[in-house]
Amino acid sequence: MVKPIDLRSDTVTTPTPAMRRAMAEAEVGDDVYGEDPTVRRLEERAAQLMGKEAALLFPSGTMANQAAILTHTQRGQEVLAEARSHVYGSEAGGMAVLAGCQPRLFYAPDGVPRPEDIEALLRPDDEHYPPTSLLCLENTHNMAGGTVIPVDRMQALAAAARRHGLAVHLDGARIFNAAVALGVDARDLAAPADSVMFSLSKGLGAPIGSMLCGSGEFIARARRWRKLLGGGMRQAGVIAAAGLVALDEMIHRLADDHANARRLAEGLADLPPLQVDLDLVQTNIVMCDVSAVAPAPEFSRRLAEAGVLALDVDRRRVRFVTHKDVNRDDIDRALAVIAGLVRGPVRA
Ligand SMILES: *Cc1c(COP(=O)(O)O)cnc(C)c1O
């Protein structure tokens, strides 16, 4: 059987030969005792890339986001988040279960919130209201289609939050995609936030790992939450070694993924009745409304049978994500399969 073209997510990427070599040769120690030199190097590197004092390695982005929320908040407080954000919708209700916080949502159609969206939700100090303590931002915004919040908007949002005494956490799972798309330093996107999480295991291709970055004091407190959550790992240098290769070698090539996403999006837009909003295709994610052909779950099932894997994210939309393990030819082959599916039956 031919290997399917897997466009479900950039999490499906497998480690490069250089990562496997680095993992095999990694110098390690017990990281719960702070004795793993490779983890320490990765944490220093991550902090420096984000322009923060300190960083902490986590096994997943979900755990890092939840540890950040636990560190920033107290039980009974309210957290502002976008309606389709990962921290709210894709982390199994963690902010309620773990931090005892209540999410309060705003909606940004293109994934780029406005300071007014935040300010509209803030209430006076009154015993009826849960105190609002944290704003969570997501850059790039996954479910809005990988859209990018520019630096000046990040600054304006953080300034609005601070005026009202809120801390700011940035879910930057794909912050390097945002930085590459904008042609800015990731540090400039992270600077307005108190804390930032980014993933090593998505477009950067490492097998495991996410980093949480912030002030030294913040990271020291987050370290205890990581332990509580079961994320204190021992010879984690084996993981960190791949993360260092990811940061050294895999950031600049994200531009190729963006070019492939653009090619895919333009090809899909040429296949009515499929609908793609090309303005929202800014990085490595393409959201396609397939509902005029079939409900999204059925569309993605038929696509899978024809050798192309994509993710139905709701009843109408299928998500395609480009990454290092699919090239331009794969995109063209995927488009041919999709064209066949839209126009009539095909086999890959
Ligand atoms: C993938 C993702 C996460 C969580 O990462 P995991 O490592 O899968 O837990 C958090 N936020 C966003 C926006 C993501 O896309």
Coordinates of C-alpha atoms and ligand atoms in Angstrom, one line a residue:
M1 CA 0.0 0.0 0.0
V2 CA 1.2 3.5 -0.8
K3 CA 2.1 5.6 2.2
P4 CA -0.7 8.2 2.8
I5 CA 0.0 11.9 2.6
D6 CA -0.6 12.9 6.2
L7 CA -1.9 16.5 6.5
R8 CA -3.7 16.0 9.8
S9 CA -1.2 17.9 11.9
D10 CA 2.4 19.0 12.1
T11 CA 2.6 16.8 15.2
V12 CA 2.9 13.7 12.9
T13 CA 6.5 14.8 12.0
T14 CA 9.2 12.3 12.9
P15 CA 12.6 13.1 14.2
T16 CA 15.4 13.9 11.7
P17 CA 18.6 11.7 11.5
A18 CA 20.4 14.5 13.2
M19 CA 17.9 14.4 16.1
R20 CA 18.2 10.6 16.5
R21 CA 22.0 10.9 16.6
A22 CA 21.8 13.7 19.2
M23 CA 19.4 11.7 21.3
A24 CA 21.7 8.6 21.1
E25 CA 24.7 10.6 22.2
A26 CA 23.0 13.0 24.7
E27 CA 24.8 13.7 27.9
V28 CA 22.2 13.1 30.7
G29 CA 21.6 13.3 34.4
D30 CA 18.6 13.3 36.7
D31 CA 16.6 16.5 35.7
V32 CA 14.4 16.4 38.8
Y33 CA 17.6 17.0 40.7
G34 CA 18.5 19.7 38.1
E35 CA 21.4 17.6 37.0
D36 CA 20.7 17.0 33.3
P37 CA 23.2 19.1 31.4
T38 CA 21.3 18.7 28.0
V39 CA 18.0 19.8 29.5
R40 CA 19.7 22.8 31.1
R41 CA 21.2 23.8 27.8
L42 CA 17.8 23.5 26.1
E43 CA 16.2 25.6 28.8
E44 CA 18.8 28.3 28.5
R45 CA 18.5 28.3 24.8
A46 CA 14.7 28.5 24.9
A47 CA 14.7 31.4 27.4
Q48 CA 17.2 33.3 25.3
L49 CA 15.1 32.8 22.1
M50 CA 12.0 34.1 23.9
G51 CA 13.9 36.9 25.6
K52 CA 12.8 35.6 29.1
E53 CA 14.9 34.9 32.2
A54 CA 14.2 31.2 32.5
A55 CA 12.5 28.2 30.8
L56 CA 11.3 24.8 31.7
L57 CA 11.0 21.6 29.6
F58 CA 7.6 19.9 29.6
P59 CA 6.5 16.6 28.0
S60 CA 3.6 18.4 26.3
G61 CA 2.2 21.8 25.4
T62 CA -1.0 21.0 27.3
M63 CA 0.9 20.4 30.5
A64 CA 3.0 23.6 30.0
N65 CA -0.1 25.7 29.3
Q66 CA -1.9 24.2 32.4
A67 CA 1.1 24.7 34.6
A68 CA 1.2 28.4 33.4
I69 CA -2.4 28.9 34.3
L70 CA -1.9 27.2 37.7
T71 CA 1.1 29.5 38.3
H72 CA -0.7 32.7 37.3
T73 CA -4.1 32.2 39.0
Q74 CA -5.9 31.3 42.2
R75 CA -8.9 29.1 42.5
G76 CA -12.2 31.0 41.8
Q77 CA -10.6 33.4 39.4
E78 CA -11.6 34.1 35.8
V79 CA -9.4 33.6 32.7
L80 CA -10.0 35.4 29.5
A81 CA -9.5 33.3 26.3
E82 CA -10.6 33.2 22.7
A83 CA -13.7 31.0 22.1
R84 CA -11.8 28.5 19.9
S85 CA -8.5 28.6 21.8
H86 CA -6.6 25.5 22.7
V87 CA -6.4 26.3 26.4
Y88 CA -10.1 26.5 26.5
G89 CA -11.4 23.9 24.0
S90 CA -8.6 21.3 23.6
E91 CA -7.1 20.7 27.0
A92 CA -9.9 18.5 28.5
G93 CA -11.2 21.3 30.7
G94 CA -7.9 21.6 32.5
M95 CA -8.3 25.2 33.6
A96 CA -11.5 24.3 35.5
V97 CA -10.4 20.9 36.8
L98 CA -6.8 21.8 37.8
A99 CA -6.7 25.5 38.5
G100 CA -10.4 25.8 39.6
C101 CA -10.7 28.8 37.2
Q102 CA -13.7 29.9 35.1
P103 CA -13.0 30.7 31.5
R104 CA -14.6 33.8 30.0
L105 CA -14.6 33.9 26.3
F106 CA -14.3 36.5 23.6
Y107 CA -14.6 35.7 19.9
A108 CA -12.1 36.9 17.3
P109 CA -13.3 35.7 13.8
D110 CA -9.8 35.7 12.3
G111 CA -8.1 34.6 15.5
V112 CA -6.6 38.1 16.1
P113 CA -8.3 39.7 19.1
R114 CA -8.7 43.5 19.5
P115 CA -8.0 45.3 22.8
E116 CA -11.7 46.2 22.8
D117 CA -12.7 42.5 22.9
I118 CA -10.7 42.3 26.2
E119 CA -11.9 45.5 27.7
A120 CA -15.6 44.7 27.0
L121 CA -15.3 41.7 29.4
L122 CA -13.8 43.5 32.3
R123 CA -16.0 44.3 35.3
P124 CA -15.7 46.4 38.3
D125 CA -14.6 44.9 41.6
D126 CA -17.8 43.5 43.1
E127 CA -18.5 40.5 45.3
H128 CA -20.7 39.0 42.5
Y129 CA -17.9 38.7 40.0
P130 CA -15.1 36.3 39.8
P131 CA -11.9 38.3 39.9
T132 CA -10.3 38.3 36.4
S133 CA -6.6 37.5 36.6
L134 CA -5.3 36.2 33.3
L135 CA -5.5 36.8 29.6
C136 CA -4.5 33.9 27.3
L137 CA -3.5 34.6 23.8
E138 CA -2.7 32.1 21.0
N139 CA -0.2 32.9 18.2
T140 CA -0.6 31.4 15.7
H141 CA -4.2 30.7 16.2
N142 CA -4.8 27.0 15.4
M143 CA -8.5 26.8 14.9
A144 CA -8.8 30.1 13.2
G145 CA -6.5 28.7 10.5
G146 CA -3.0 29.4 11.7
T147 CA -3.5 33.1 11.7
V148 CA -0.9 35.5 13.0
I149 CA -1.1 38.2 15.7
P150 CA 1.3 41.0 14.6
V151 CA 3.8 42.5 17.2
D152 CA 1.9 45.8 17.6
R153 CA -1.4 43.9 18.3
M154 CA 0.4 41.7 20.9
Q155 CA 1.7 44.9 22.6
A156 CA -1.7 46.6 22.5
L157 CA -3.5 43.5 23.9
A158 CA -0.9 43.0 26.7
A159 CA -1.1 46.8 27.5
A160 CA -5.0 46.5 27.8
A161 CA -4.6 43.5 30.1
R162 CA -2.0 45.2 32.3
R163 CA -4.1 48.3 32.7
H164 CA -6.6 46.1 34.5
G165 CA -4.1 44.1 36.5
L166 CA -4.2 40.9 34.4
A167 CA -1.2 38.7 33.6
V168 CA -0.7 37.6 30.0
H169 CA 0.1 34.0 29.0
L170 CA 0.9 33.3 25.3
D171 CA 0.1 29.9 23.9
G172 CA 2.8 30.1 21.3
A173 CA 2.7 26.4 20.3
R174 CA 3.5 27.7 16.8
I175 CA 5.2 31.0 17.7
F176 CA 8.1 30.3 15.2
N177 CA 5.5 29.9 12.4
A178 CA 4.2 33.4 13.4
A179 CA 7.7 34.9 13.6
V180 CA 8.8 33.4 10.2
A181 CA 5.5 34.6 8.5
L182 CA 5.9 38.1 10.0
G183 CA 9.7 38.3 9.4
V184 CA 10.2 39.2 13.0
D185 CA 12.1 37.7 15.9
A186 CA 10.0 35.3 18.1
R187 CA 11.3 37.3 21.0
D188 CA 9.4 40.4 19.8
L189 CA 6.1 38.4 19.9
A190 CA 6.9 36.9 23.3
A191 CA 8.0 40.2 24.9
P192 CA 4.5 41.6 25.6
A193 CA 3.5 38.4 27.5
D194 CA 4.5 37.4 31.0
S195 CA 4.9 33.8 30.0
V196 CA 5.0 31.9 26.7
M197 CA 4.7 28.2 25.8
F198 CA 6.1 26.9 22.5
S199 CA 6.2 23.4 21.0
L200 CA 9.2 21.5 19.9
S201 CA 7.1 18.6 18.7
K202 CA 5.1 20.3 16.0
G203 CA 6.6 22.0 12.9
L204 CA 10.1 21.8 14.4
G205 CA 9.9 18.1 14.2
A206 CA 11.2 17.0 17.6
P207 CA 9.5 13.8 18.9
I208 CA 8.5 15.2 22.4
G209 CA 8.6 18.4 24.3
S210 CA 7.3 21.9 24.9
M211 CA 9.0 24.9 26.7
L212 CA 7.4 27.3 29.2
C213 CA 9.4 30.5 29.5
G214 CA 9.0 33.5 31.9
S215 CA 10.7 35.3 34.7
G216 CA 13.0 33.3 37.0
E217 CA 10.5 33.6 39.9
F218 CA 7.6 32.5 37.6
I219 CA 9.5 29.4 36.4
A220 CA 10.6 28.4 39.9
R221 CA 6.9 28.3 40.9
A222 CA 5.9 26.6 37.6
R223 CA 8.5 23.9 38.4
R224 CA 6.5 22.8 41.5
W225 CA 3.3 22.6 39.4
R226 CA 5.1 20.6 36.8
K227 CA 6.1 18.1 39.6
L228 CA 2.5 18.0 40.8
L229 CA 1.3 17.3 37.3
G230 CA 3.7 14.4 37.0
G231 CA 5.9 16.2 34.5
G232 CA 9.2 15.9 36.4
M233 CA 11.3 13.7 34.1
R234 CA 14.6 12.0 34.9
Q235 CA 17.2 11.5 32.1
A236 CA 15.2 13.9 29.9
G237 CA 18.3 15.0 28.1
V238 CA 17.4 12.3 25.6
I239 CA 14.4 14.4 24.7
A240 CA 16.1 17.8 25.1
A241 CA 18.9 16.8 22.7
A242 CA 16.3 16.5 19.9
G243 CA 14.8 19.9 21.0
L244 CA 18.2 21.6 20.6
V245 CA 18.6 20.3 17.1
A246 CA 15.0 21.5 16.4
L247 CA 15.9 25.0 17.5
D248 CA 19.2 25.0 15.6
E249 CA 18.1 23.5 12.3
M250 CA 14.3 23.5 11.9
I251 CA 13.1 27.1 12.3
H252 CA 14.2 28.7 9.1
R253 CA 12.6 25.9 6.9
L254 CA 9.1 26.7 8.2
A255 CA 8.9 29.1 5.3
D256 CA 8.7 26.0 3.0
D257 CA 5.7 24.7 5.0
H258 CA 4.0 28.1 4.5
A259 CA 4.6 28.1 0.8
N260 CA 3.2 24.6 0.5
A261 CA 0.1 25.6 2.5
R262 CA -0.4 28.6 0.2
R263 CA -0.1 26.2 -2.8
L264 CA -2.6 23.8 -1.3
A265 CA -5.0 26.6 -0.4
E266 CA -4.9 28.2 -3.9
G267 CA -5.5 24.7 -5.4
L268 CA -8.5 24.1 -3.1
A269 CA -9.9 27.5 -3.9
D270 CA -9.9 26.6 -7.6
L271 CA -12.1 23.6 -6.8
P272 CA -15.6 24.9 -6.3
P273 CA -17.7 24.1 -4.3
L274 CA -14.9 23.9 -1.8
Q275 CA -14.4 27.1 0.1
V276 CA -11.1 28.5 1.4
D277 CA -10.6 32.0 2.8
L278 CA -7.2 32.7 1.3
D279 CA -6.7 35.8 3.6
L280 CA -6.6 33.4 6.6
V281 CA -3.9 31.2 5.1
Q282 CA -0.9 32.9 6.7
T283 CA 1.3 30.0 7.9
N284 CA 1.1 26.2 7.6
I285 CA -2.6 25.6 8.2
V286 CA -5.5 25.5 5.7
M287 CA -9.1 25.4 6.7
C288 CA -11.4 24.3 4.0
D289 CA -15.2 24.3 4.1
V290 CA -16.2 21.1 2.4
S291 CA -19.9 21.1 3.4
A292 CA -21.2 21.6 -0.2
V293 CA -19.6 18.3 -1.1
A294 CA -20.2 16.2 2.1
P295 CA -20.3 16.7 5.9
A296 CA -16.6 17.1 7.0
P297 CA -16.3 13.8 8.8
E298 CA -17.5 11.9 5.7
F299 CA -15.3 14.0 3.4
S300 CA -12.2 13.3 5.5
R301 CA -13.1 9.6 5.7
R302 CA -13.4 9.4 1.9
L303 CA -10.1 11.4 1.5
A304 CA -8.4 8.9 3.8
E305 CA -9.6 6.0 1.7
A306 CA -8.0 7.7 -1.3
G307 CA -4.7 8.2 0.5
V308 CA -4.8 11.7 1.9
L309 CA -5.2 12.2 5.7
A310 CA -6.8 15.5 7.0
L311 CA -8.7 16.4 10.1
D312 CA -12.4 17.2 10.2
V313 CA -12.5 20.0 12.9
D314 CA -16.3 20.4 12.9
R315 CA -19.3 19.5 10.6
R316 CA -18.3 21.8 7.8
R317 CA -14.5 22.2 7.9
V318 CA -11.5 20.0 7.2
R319 CA -8.1 21.1 8.4
F320 CA -4.9 20.5 6.4
V321 CA -1.5 21.2 8.0
T322 CA 1.8 21.2 6.1
H323 CA 5.1 20.2 7.7
K324 CA 8.6 18.9 7.0
D325 CA 7.5 15.4 6.0
V326 CA 5.3 16.5 3.1
N327 CA 6.9 18.2 0.0
R328 CA 5.5 20.2 -2.9
D329 CA 4.9 17.0 -4.9
D330 CA 2.9 15.6 -2.1
I331 CA 0.8 18.7 -2.1
D332 CA 0.2 18.4 -5.9
R333 CA -0.7 14.7 -5.4
A334 CA -3.1 15.6 -2.6
L335 CA -4.8 18.2 -4.7
A336 CA -5.3 15.7 -7.5
V337 CA -6.9 13.3 -5.1
I338 CA -9.1 16.0 -3.7
A339 CA -10.1 17.2 -7.2
G340 CA -11.1 13.7 -8.0
L341 CA -13.2 13.4 -4.8
V342 CA -15.0 16.7 -5.5
R343 CA -15.6 15.9 -9.2
G344 CA -16.3 12.2 -8.9
P345 CA -14.9 8.9 -7.6
V346 CA -11.1 8.3 -7.6
R347 CA -8.5 6.0 -6.3
A348 CA -5.0 7.1 -5.2
Ligands
LIG1 C1 -0.8 21.5 19.9 C2 -1.2 22.7 20.7 C3 -1.1 22.8 22.1 C4 -0.7 21.6 22.9 O1 0.3 20.8 22.6 P1 0.4 19.2 23.0 O2 1.9 19.1 23.0 O3 -0.3 18.5 21.9 O4 -0.2 19.0 24.3 C5 -1.4 23.9 22.7 N1 -1.8 25.0 22.0 C6 -2.0 25.0 20.6 C7 -2.4 26.2 19.9 C8 -1.7 23.8 19.9 O5 -1.9 23.8 18.6

